[in-house]
Coordinates of C-alpha atoms in Angstrom, one line a residue:
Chain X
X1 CA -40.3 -33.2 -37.6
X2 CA -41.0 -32.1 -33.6
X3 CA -39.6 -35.5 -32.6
X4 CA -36.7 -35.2 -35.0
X5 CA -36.5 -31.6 -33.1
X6 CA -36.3 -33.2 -29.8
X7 CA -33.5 -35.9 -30.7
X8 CA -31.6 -33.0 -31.8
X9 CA -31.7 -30.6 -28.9
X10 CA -31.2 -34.0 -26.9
X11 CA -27.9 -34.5 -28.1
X12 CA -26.8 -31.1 -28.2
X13 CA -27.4 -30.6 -24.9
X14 CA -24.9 -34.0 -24.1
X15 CA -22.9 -33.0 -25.8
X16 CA -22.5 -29.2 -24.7
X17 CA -22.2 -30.9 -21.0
X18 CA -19.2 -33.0 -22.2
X19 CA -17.7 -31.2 -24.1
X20 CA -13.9 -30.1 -23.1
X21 CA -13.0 -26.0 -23.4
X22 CA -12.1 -24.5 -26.2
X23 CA -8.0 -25.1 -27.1
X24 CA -6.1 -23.3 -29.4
X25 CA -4.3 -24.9 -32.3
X26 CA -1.1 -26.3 -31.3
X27 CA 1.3 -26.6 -34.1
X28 CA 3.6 -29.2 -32.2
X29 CA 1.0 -32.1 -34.1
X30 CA 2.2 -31.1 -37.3
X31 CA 5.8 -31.1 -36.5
X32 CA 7.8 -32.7 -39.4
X33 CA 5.0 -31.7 -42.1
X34 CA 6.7 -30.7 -44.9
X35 CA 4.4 -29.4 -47.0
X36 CA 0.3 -28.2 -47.1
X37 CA -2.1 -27.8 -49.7
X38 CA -4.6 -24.7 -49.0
X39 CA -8.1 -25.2 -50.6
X40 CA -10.2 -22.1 -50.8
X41 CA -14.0 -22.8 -51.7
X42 CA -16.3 -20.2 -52.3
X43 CA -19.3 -22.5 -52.7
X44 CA -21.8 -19.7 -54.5
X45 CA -21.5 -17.7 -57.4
X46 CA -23.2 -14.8 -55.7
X47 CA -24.6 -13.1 -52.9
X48 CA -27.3 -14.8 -50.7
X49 CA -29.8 -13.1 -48.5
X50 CA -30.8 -14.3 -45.5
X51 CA -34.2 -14.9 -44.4
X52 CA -36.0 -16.3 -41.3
X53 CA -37.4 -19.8 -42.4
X54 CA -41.0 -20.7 -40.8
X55 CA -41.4 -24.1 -39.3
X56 CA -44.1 -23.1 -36.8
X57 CA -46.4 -24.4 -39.3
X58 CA -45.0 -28.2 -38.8
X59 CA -44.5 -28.0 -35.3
X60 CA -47.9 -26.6 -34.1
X61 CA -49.7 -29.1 -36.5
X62 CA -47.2 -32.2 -35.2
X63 CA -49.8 -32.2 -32.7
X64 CA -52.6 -33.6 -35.1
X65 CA -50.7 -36.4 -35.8
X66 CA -49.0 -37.4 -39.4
X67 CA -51.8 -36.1 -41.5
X68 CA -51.3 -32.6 -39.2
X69 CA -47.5 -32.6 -39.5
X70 CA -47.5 -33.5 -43.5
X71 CA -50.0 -30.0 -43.6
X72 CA -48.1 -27.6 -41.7
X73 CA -44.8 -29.1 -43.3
X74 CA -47.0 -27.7 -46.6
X75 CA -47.7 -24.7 -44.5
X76 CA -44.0 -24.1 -43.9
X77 CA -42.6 -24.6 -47.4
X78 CA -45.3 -22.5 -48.8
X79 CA -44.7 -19.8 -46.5
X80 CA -40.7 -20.3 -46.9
X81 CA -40.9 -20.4 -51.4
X82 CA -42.9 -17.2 -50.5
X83 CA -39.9 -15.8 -48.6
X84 CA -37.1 -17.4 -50.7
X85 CA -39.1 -15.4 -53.7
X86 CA -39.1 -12.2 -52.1
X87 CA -35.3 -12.9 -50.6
X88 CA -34.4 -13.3 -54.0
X89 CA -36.2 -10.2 -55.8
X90 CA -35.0 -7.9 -53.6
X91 CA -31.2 -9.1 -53.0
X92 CA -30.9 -8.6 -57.1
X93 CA -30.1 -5.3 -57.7
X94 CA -26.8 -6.0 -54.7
X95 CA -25.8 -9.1 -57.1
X96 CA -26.0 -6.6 -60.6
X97 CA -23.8 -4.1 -58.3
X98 CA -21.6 -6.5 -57.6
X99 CA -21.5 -8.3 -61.4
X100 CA -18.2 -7.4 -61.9
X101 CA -16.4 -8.8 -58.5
X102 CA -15.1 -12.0 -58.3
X103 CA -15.1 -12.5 -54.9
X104 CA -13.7 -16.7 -55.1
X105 CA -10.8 -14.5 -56.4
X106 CA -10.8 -12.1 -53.8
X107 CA -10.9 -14.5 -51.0
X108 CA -8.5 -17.2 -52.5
X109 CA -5.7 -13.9 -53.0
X110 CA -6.4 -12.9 -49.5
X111 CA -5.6 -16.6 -48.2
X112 CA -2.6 -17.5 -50.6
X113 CA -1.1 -13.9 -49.4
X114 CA -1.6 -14.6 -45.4
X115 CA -0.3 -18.1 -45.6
X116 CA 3.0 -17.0 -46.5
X117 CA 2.9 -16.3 -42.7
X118 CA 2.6 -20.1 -41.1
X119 CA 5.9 -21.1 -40.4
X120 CA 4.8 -24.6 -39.3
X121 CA 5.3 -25.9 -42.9
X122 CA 8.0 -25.4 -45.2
X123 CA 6.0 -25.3 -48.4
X124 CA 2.6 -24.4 -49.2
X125 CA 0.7 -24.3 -52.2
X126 CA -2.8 -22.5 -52.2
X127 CA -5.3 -23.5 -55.3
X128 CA -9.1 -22.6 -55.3
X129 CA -11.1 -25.2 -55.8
X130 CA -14.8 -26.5 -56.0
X131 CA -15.4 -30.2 -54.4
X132 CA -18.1 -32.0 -56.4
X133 CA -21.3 -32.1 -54.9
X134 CA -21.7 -34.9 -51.7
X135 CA -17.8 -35.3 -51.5
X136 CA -16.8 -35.6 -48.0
X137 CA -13.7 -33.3 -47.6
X138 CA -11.8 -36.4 -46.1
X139 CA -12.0 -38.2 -49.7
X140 CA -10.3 -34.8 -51.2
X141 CA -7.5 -35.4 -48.7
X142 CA -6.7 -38.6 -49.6
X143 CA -6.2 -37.4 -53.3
X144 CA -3.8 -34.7 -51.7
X145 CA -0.2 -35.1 -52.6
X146 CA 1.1 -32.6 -49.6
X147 CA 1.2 -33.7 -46.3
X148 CA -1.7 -31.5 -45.0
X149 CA -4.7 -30.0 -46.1
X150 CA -5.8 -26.8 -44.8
X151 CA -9.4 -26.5 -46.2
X152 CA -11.1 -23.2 -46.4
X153 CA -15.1 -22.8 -47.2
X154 CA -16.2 -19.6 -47.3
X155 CA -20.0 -18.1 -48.0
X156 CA -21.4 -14.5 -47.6
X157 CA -24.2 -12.8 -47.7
X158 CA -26.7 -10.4 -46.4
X159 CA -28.0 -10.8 -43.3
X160 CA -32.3 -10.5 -43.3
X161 CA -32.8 -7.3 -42.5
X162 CA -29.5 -6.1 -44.6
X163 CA -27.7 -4.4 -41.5
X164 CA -24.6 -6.0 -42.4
X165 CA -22.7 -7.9 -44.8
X166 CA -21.4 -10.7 -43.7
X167 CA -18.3 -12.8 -44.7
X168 CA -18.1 -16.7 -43.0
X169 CA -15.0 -18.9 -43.4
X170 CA -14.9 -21.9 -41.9
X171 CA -11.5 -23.6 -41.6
X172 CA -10.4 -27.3 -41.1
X173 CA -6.5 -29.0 -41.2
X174 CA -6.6 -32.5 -42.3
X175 CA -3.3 -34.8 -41.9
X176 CA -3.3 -36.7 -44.8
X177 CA -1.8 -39.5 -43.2
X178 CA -4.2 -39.1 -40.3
X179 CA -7.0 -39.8 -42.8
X180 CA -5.2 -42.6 -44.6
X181 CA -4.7 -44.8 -41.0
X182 CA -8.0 -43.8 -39.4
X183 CA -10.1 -44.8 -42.4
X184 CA -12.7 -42.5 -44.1
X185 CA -15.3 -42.5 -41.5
X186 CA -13.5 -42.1 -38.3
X187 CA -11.2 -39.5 -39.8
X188 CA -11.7 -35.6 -38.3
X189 CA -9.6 -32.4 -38.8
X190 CA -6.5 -31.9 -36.1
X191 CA -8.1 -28.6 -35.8
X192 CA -11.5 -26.7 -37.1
X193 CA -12.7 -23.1 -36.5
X194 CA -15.0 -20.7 -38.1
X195 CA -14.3 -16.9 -38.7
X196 CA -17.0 -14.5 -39.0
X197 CA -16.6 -10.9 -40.4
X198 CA -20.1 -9.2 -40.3
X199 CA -19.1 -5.5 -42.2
X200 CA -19.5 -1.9 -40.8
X201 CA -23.1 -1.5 -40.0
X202 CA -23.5 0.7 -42.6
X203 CA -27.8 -0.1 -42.5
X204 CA -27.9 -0.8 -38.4
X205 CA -30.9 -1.1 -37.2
X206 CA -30.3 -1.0 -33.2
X207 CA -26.9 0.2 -31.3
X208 CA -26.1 0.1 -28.1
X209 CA -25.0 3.5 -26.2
X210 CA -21.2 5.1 -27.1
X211 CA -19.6 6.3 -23.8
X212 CA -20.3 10.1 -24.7
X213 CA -24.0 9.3 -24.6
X214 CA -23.6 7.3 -21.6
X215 CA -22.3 10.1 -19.9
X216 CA -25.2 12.8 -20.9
X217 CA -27.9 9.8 -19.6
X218 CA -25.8 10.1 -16.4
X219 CA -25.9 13.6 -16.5
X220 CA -29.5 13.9 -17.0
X221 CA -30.4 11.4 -14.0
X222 CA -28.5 13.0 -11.6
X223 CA -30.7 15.8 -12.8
X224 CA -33.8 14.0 -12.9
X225 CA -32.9 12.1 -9.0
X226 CA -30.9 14.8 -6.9
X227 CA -29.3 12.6 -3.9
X228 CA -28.0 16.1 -2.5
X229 CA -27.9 17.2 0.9
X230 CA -30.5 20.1 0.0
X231 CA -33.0 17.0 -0.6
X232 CA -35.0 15.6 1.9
X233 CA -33.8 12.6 2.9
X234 CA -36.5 9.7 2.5
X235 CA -36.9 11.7 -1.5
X236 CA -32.9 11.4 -1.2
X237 CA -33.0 7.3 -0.6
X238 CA -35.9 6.8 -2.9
X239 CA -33.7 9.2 -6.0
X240 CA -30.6 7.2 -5.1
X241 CA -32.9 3.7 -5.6
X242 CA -34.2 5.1 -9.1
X243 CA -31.0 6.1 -10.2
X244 CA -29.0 3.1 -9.3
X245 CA -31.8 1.2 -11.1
X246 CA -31.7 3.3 -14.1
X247 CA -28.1 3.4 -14.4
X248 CA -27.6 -0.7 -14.3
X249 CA -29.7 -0.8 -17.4
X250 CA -27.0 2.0 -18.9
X251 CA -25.0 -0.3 -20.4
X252 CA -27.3 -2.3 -21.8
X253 CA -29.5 -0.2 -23.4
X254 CA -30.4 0.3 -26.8
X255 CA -31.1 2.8 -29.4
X256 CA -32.9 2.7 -32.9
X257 CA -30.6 3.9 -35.5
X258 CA -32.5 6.4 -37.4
X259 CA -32.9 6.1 -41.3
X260 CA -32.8 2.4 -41.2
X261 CA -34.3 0.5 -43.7
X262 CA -34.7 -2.9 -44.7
X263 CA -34.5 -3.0 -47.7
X264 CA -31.0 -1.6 -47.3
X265 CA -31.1 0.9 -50.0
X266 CA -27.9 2.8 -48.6
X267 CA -25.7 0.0 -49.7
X268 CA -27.1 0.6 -53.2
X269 CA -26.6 4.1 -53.2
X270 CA -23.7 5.8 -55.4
X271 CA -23.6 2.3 -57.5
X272 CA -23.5 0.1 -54.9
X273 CA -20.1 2.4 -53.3
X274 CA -20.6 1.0 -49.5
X275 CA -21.8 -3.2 -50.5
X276 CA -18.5 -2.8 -53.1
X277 CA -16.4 -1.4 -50.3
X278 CA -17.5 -3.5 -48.0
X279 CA -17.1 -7.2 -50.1
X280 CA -13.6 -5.6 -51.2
X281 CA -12.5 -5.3 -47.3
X282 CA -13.8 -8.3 -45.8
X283 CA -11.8 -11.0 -47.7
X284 CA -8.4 -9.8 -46.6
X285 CA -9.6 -9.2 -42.8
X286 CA -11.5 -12.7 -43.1
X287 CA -8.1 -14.2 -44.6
X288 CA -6.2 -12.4 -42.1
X289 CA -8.1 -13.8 -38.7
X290 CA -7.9 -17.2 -40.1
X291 CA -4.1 -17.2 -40.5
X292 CA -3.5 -15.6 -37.2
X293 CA -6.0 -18.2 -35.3
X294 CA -3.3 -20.7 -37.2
X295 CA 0.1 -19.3 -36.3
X296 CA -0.7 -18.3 -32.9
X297 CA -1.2 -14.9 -32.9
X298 CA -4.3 -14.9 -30.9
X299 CA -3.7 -16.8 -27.8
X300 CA -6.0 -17.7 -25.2
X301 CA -5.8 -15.8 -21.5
X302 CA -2.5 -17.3 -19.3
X303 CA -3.3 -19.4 -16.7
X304 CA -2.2 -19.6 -13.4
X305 CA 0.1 -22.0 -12.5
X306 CA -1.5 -25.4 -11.8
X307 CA -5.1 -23.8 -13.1
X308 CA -6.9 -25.6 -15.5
X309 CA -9.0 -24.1 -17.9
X310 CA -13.0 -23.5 -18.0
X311 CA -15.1 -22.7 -20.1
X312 CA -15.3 -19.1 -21.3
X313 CA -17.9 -17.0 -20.0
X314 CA -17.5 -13.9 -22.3
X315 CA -15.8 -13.0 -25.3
X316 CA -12.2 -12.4 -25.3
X317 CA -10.7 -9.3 -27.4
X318 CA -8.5 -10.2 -29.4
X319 CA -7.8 -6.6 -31.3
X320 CA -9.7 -3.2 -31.5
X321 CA -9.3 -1.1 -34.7
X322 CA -9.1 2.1 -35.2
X323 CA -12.3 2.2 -37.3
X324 CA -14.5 0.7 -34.1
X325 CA -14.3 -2.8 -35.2
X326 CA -13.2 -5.2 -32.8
X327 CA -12.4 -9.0 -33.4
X328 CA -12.7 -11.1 -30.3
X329 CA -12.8 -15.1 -29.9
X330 CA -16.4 -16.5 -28.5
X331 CA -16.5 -18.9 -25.7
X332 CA -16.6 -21.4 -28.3
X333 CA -13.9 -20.7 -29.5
X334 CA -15.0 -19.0 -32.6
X335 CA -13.6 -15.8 -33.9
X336 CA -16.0 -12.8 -34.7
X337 CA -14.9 -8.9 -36.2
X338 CA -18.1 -6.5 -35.8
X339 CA -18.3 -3.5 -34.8
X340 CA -18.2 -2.3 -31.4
X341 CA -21.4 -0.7 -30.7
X342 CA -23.6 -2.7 -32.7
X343 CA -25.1 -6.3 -31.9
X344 CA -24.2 -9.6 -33.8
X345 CA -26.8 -10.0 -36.4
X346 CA -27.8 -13.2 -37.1
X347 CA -30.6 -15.4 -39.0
X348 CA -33.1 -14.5 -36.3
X349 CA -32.8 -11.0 -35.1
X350 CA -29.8 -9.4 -33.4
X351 CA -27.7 -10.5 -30.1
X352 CA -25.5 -8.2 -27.6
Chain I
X1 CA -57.7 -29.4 -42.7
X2 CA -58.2 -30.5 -46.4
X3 CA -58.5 -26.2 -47.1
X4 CA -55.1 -25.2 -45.2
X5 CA -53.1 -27.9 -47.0
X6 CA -54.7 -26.8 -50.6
X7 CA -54.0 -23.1 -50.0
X8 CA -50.5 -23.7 -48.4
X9 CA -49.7 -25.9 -52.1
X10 CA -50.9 -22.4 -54.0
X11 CA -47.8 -20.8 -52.2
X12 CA -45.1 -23.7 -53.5
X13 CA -45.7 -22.1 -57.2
X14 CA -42.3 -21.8 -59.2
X15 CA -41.9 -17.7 -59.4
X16 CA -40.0 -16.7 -62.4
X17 CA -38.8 -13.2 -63.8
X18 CA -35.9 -11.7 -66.0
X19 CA -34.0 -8.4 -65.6
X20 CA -32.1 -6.5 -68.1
X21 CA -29.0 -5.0 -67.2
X22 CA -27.9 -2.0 -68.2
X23 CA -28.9 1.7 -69.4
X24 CA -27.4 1.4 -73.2
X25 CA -29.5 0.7 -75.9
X26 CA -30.0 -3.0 -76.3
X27 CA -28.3 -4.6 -79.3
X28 CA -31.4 -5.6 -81.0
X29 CA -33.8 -3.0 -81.2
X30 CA -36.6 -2.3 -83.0
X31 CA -37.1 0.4 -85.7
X32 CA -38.5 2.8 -83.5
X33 CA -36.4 2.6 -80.8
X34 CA -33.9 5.0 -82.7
X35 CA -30.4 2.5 -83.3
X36 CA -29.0 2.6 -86.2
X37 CA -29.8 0.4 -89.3
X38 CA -27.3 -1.5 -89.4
X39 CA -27.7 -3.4 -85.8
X40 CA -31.5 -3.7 -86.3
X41 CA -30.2 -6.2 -89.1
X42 CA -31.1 -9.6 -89.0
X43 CA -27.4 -11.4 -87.3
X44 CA -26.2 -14.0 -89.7
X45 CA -24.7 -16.1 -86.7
X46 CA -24.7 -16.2 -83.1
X47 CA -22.6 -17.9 -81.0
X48 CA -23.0 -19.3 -77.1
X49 CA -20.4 -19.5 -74.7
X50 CA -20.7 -21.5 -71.5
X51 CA -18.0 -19.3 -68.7
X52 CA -20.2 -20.1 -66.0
X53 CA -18.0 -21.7 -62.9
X54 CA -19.9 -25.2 -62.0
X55 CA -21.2 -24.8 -58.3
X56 CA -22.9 -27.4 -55.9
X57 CA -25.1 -29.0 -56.5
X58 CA -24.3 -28.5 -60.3
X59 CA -20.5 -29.8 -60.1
X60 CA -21.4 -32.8 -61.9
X61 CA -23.3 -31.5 -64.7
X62 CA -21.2 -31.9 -68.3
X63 CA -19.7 -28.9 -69.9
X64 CA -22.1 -28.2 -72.5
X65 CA -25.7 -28.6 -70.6
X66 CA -25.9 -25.6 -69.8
X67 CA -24.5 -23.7 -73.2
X68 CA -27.4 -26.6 -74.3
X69 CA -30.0 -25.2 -72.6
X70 CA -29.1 -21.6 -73.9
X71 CA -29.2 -23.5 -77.6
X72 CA -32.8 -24.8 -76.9
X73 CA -34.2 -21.0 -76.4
X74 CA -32.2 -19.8 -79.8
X75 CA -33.2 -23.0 -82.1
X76 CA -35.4 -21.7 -85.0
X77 CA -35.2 -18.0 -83.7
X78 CA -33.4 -16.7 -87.2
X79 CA -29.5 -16.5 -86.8
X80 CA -27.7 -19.7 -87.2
X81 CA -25.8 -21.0 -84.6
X82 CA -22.0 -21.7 -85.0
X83 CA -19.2 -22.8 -82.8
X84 CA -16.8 -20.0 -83.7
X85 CA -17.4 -16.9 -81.0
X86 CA -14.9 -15.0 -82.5
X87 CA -16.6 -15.1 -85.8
X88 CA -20.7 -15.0 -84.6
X89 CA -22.3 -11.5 -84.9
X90 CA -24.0 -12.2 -81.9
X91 CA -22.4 -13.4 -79.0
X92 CA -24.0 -15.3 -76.1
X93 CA -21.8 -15.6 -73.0
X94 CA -23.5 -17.3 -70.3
X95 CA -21.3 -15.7 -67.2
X96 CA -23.3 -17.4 -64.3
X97 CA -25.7 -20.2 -64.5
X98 CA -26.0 -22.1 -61.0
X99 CA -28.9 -23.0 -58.4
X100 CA -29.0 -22.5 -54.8
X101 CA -30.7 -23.9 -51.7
X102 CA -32.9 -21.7 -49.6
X103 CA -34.5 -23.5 -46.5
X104 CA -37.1 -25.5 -48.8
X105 CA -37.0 -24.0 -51.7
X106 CA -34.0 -23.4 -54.6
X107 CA -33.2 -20.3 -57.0
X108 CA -31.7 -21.0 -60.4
X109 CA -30.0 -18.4 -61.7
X110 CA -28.4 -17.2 -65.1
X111 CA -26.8 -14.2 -66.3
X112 CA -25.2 -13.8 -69.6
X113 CA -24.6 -11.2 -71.9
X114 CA -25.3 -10.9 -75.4
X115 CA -22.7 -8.4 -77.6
X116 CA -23.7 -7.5 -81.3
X117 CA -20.5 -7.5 -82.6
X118 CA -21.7 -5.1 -85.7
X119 CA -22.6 -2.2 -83.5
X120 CA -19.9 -3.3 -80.7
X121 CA -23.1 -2.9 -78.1
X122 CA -23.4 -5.3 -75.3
X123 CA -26.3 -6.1 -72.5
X124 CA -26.6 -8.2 -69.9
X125 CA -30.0 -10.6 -69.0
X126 CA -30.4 -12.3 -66.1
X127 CA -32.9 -14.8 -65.5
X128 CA -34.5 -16.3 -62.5
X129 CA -36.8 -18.9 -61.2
X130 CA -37.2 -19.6 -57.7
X131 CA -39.4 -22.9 -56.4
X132 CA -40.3 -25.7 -53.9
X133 CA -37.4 -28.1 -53.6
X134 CA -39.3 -31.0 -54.0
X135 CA -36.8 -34.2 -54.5
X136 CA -33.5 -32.6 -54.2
X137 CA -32.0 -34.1 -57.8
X138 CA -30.1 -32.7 -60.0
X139 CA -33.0 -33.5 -62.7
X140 CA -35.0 -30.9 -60.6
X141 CA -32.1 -28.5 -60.7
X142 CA -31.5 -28.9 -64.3
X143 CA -35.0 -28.1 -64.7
X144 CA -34.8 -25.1 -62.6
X145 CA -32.1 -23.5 -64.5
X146 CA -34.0 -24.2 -67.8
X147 CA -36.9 -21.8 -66.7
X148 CA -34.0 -19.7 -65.7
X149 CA -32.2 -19.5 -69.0
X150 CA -35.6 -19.2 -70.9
X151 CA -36.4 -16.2 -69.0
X152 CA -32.9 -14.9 -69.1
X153 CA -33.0 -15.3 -73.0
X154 CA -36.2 -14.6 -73.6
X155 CA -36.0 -11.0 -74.6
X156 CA -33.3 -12.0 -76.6
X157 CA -34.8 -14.8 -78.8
X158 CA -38.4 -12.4 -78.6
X159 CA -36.5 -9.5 -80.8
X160 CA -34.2 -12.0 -82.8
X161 CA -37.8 -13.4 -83.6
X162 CA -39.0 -9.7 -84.4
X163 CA -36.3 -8.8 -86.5
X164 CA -35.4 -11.9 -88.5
X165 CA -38.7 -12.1 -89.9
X166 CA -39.2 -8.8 -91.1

């Protein structure tokens, strides 16, 4: 396991040095498509909760050789059925509230409804579908009758510690032709992305500072570190050193949202009101990113004449709405909606 | 070393449990649990429905396996089984049977509900087991859903049981 670990971070490392910047999708390698077949996929029948797998137990014992490495891998998938159990149990009563939603609906609508917006194509004809287990989505494409395939896989769930419900599409356009020349193998996607919509943090556990609260801390250290001319002026130089240092953690400080709970009881409240509102939303902004990432509606920052382009450092906005969410693109390219004041939750915690 | 690998194998045990859905009285009940007469009657025929979409990894599986496995739980239970929903006094509609892959381990799940079509009442049982993903095949799977639909159906078949043989 470690040394399948270290093979793995070797090559992504490689492969994050060669890798070229993100591009956009460039319709001009479709030109003279005529038509596209979109596949939606919603892969589960219902919601999943997350939760943070153990493989401490395989690495630390890697160290004792094969007979240590078979027992923590034992450790590991004890301690992981243990979590999957309690994952399960608890995510239950969000799956009875939800009993009545079909969400492959929900998302396939959402999609058929925004593709009526590519112009690149002339015709397009959405199905949902469910590939059989261990197809490769090229072998689908070579079944296709239409000229492209725009496959859509979507999953959602709830995030560990149930802050956010979060919607994942991720999106590949095969050329069926493409596929047929290059052979099964060798064939990719002329372009790939993921979407991610992670709901209103209706449960948050952590937030960062909104600019009216910003403001009082500011107030309160000018209070706290008077840099006045009434002040003395070695207390002056050593105020006006504490506050510049307190104010340079400003915007990155955090606050515990109060009446959080894990076990996210607030989205069950009312029968299930904010989890229904919230699956109900996300498939048409979800459905809505993808098709605008396709038709070029979210391009990337103009360059300067003769400038090539690097590799992004931050995220780019990409549109703010009124309700505080904000969708922006990730240096990799990837597009994210969450809201503005709270972190991206993931598997492992939470990220600014 | 011998100890930690024993007790970690105590925490790969297959977990399963059932849930019943639903604040309405339940359409087979007992005498005591104040329904009327007539539903408390032993159901001539019951029928099972399979409208369960077929997910990875069960795509492959062949329509009826899993309105079989609900079939294996009802066998000998009193009402007889027949083909015709439309026609059953009880109806079994399994809604969502399907197993999925958590870091090592896999849930099966199945919910179905049951409608008495006498009193018009209708509940719905869902049934879970969640274990170590030993091999990965769809044998294992299969077997994972079983537990699932026994403990889905299990209240079920456990008042059919209670009633018929009064």
């Amino acid at each position: 396991m470690f040394k399948k670990i270290l093979i793995v971070a070797a090559a992504l490392l490689t492969t994050a040095c060669s890798l070229a910047p993100y591009e956009n999708f460039d319709s001009k390698v479709v030109q003279g498509k005529q038509s596209m077949r979109l596949v939606s996929q919603v892969s589960q029948e219902e919601m999943v909760k997350e939760f943070v797998p153990s493989n401490s137990g395989s690495s630390a014992g890697a160290q004792f050789g094969l007979v240590g490495a078979l027992v923590g891998s034992a450790v590991d998938a004890s301690v992981n059925n243990s979590r999957a159990q309690e994952a399960e149990q608890m995510v239950e009563p969000f799956r009875n509230a939800l009993l009545d939603l079909d969400v492959r609906s929900l998302v396939y609508n959402q999609l058929a409804e925004n593709s009526a917006r590519i112009d690149w194509v002339a015709e397009i004809n959405p199905v949902m579908e469910q590939l059989e287990s261990g197809k490769k989505p090229e072998e689908y494409v070579l079944g296709a009758d239409e000229d492209l395939v725009l496959m859509v896989d979507t999953h959602y769930s709830l995030k560990p510690g149930t802050e956010v419900v979060e919607f994942v599409a991720a999106y590949a356009l095969y050329d069926r032709d493409a596929v047929r020349n290059s052979g099964k193998s060798k064939s990719k996607p002329i372009y790939s992305n993921t979407a991610t919509v992670q709901s209103y943090p209706h449960n948050g556990s952590i937030r960062r500072l909104t600019e009216s609260e910003k403001e009082a801390e500011r107030l309160a250290l000018e209070e706290r570190y008077p840099t006045g001319e009434d002040v003395g002026k070695n207390t002056r130089a050593r105020n006006q050193k504490y506050k510049n240092k307190a104010l340079s953690k400003l915007d990155k400080k955090t606050l515990s949202v109060p009446g959080y709970n894990p076990n996210g009881s607030v989205w069950l409240a009312n029968d299930g009101a904010l989890l229904r509102q919230e699956v109900q939303a996300a498939p048409s902004l979800l459905a809505s990113m993808v098709i605008k990432d396709l038709i070029g509606e979210y391009p990337l920052p103009e360059l300067a004449e003769g400038e090539k382009r690097k590799h992004a450092k931050v995220p780019q906005v990409l549109e703010e709405l009124d309700d505080g969410m904000v969708i922006t693109r990730q240096p990799n390219g990837m597009l994210l909606s969450k809201h503005r004041d709270a972190p991206v939750y993931t598997t492992f915690g939470n990220v600014f | 070393m011998l100890f930690v690998a024993l007790s970690a194998t105590a925490g790969c045990a297959t977990k399963v449990s059932n849930t019943v859905i639903g604040e309405g009285p339940l359409p087979l009940l007992s005498a005591d649990d104040g329904i009327s007469a007539k539903s408390r009657e032993c159901p001539a025929t019951i029928s099972v429905t399979d409208e369960s979409v077929k997910s990875a990894p069960l795509t492959d599986i062949g329509n009826q396996v899993v309105r079989s496995l609900a079939l294996e739980v009802l066998q000998g239970v009193g009402p007889e089984i027949t083909e015709a929903q439309s026609e059953s006094e009880l109806q079994v509609v399994v809604k969502r049977a399907y197993v999925h892959k958590l870091a090592s381990s896999k849930s099966a799940v199945v919910v179905l509900s049951v409608t008495n079509r006498v009193s018009a009442e209708s509940t719905v049982y869902r049934g879970r087991s969640v274990g170590v993903n030993w091999w990965g095949t769809q044998r294992e799977y299969l077997e994972g859903l079983k537990l699932a639909m026994q403990e889905a159906l299990g209240p079920v078949a456990y008042q059919l049981q209670r009633i018929c043989a009064a």
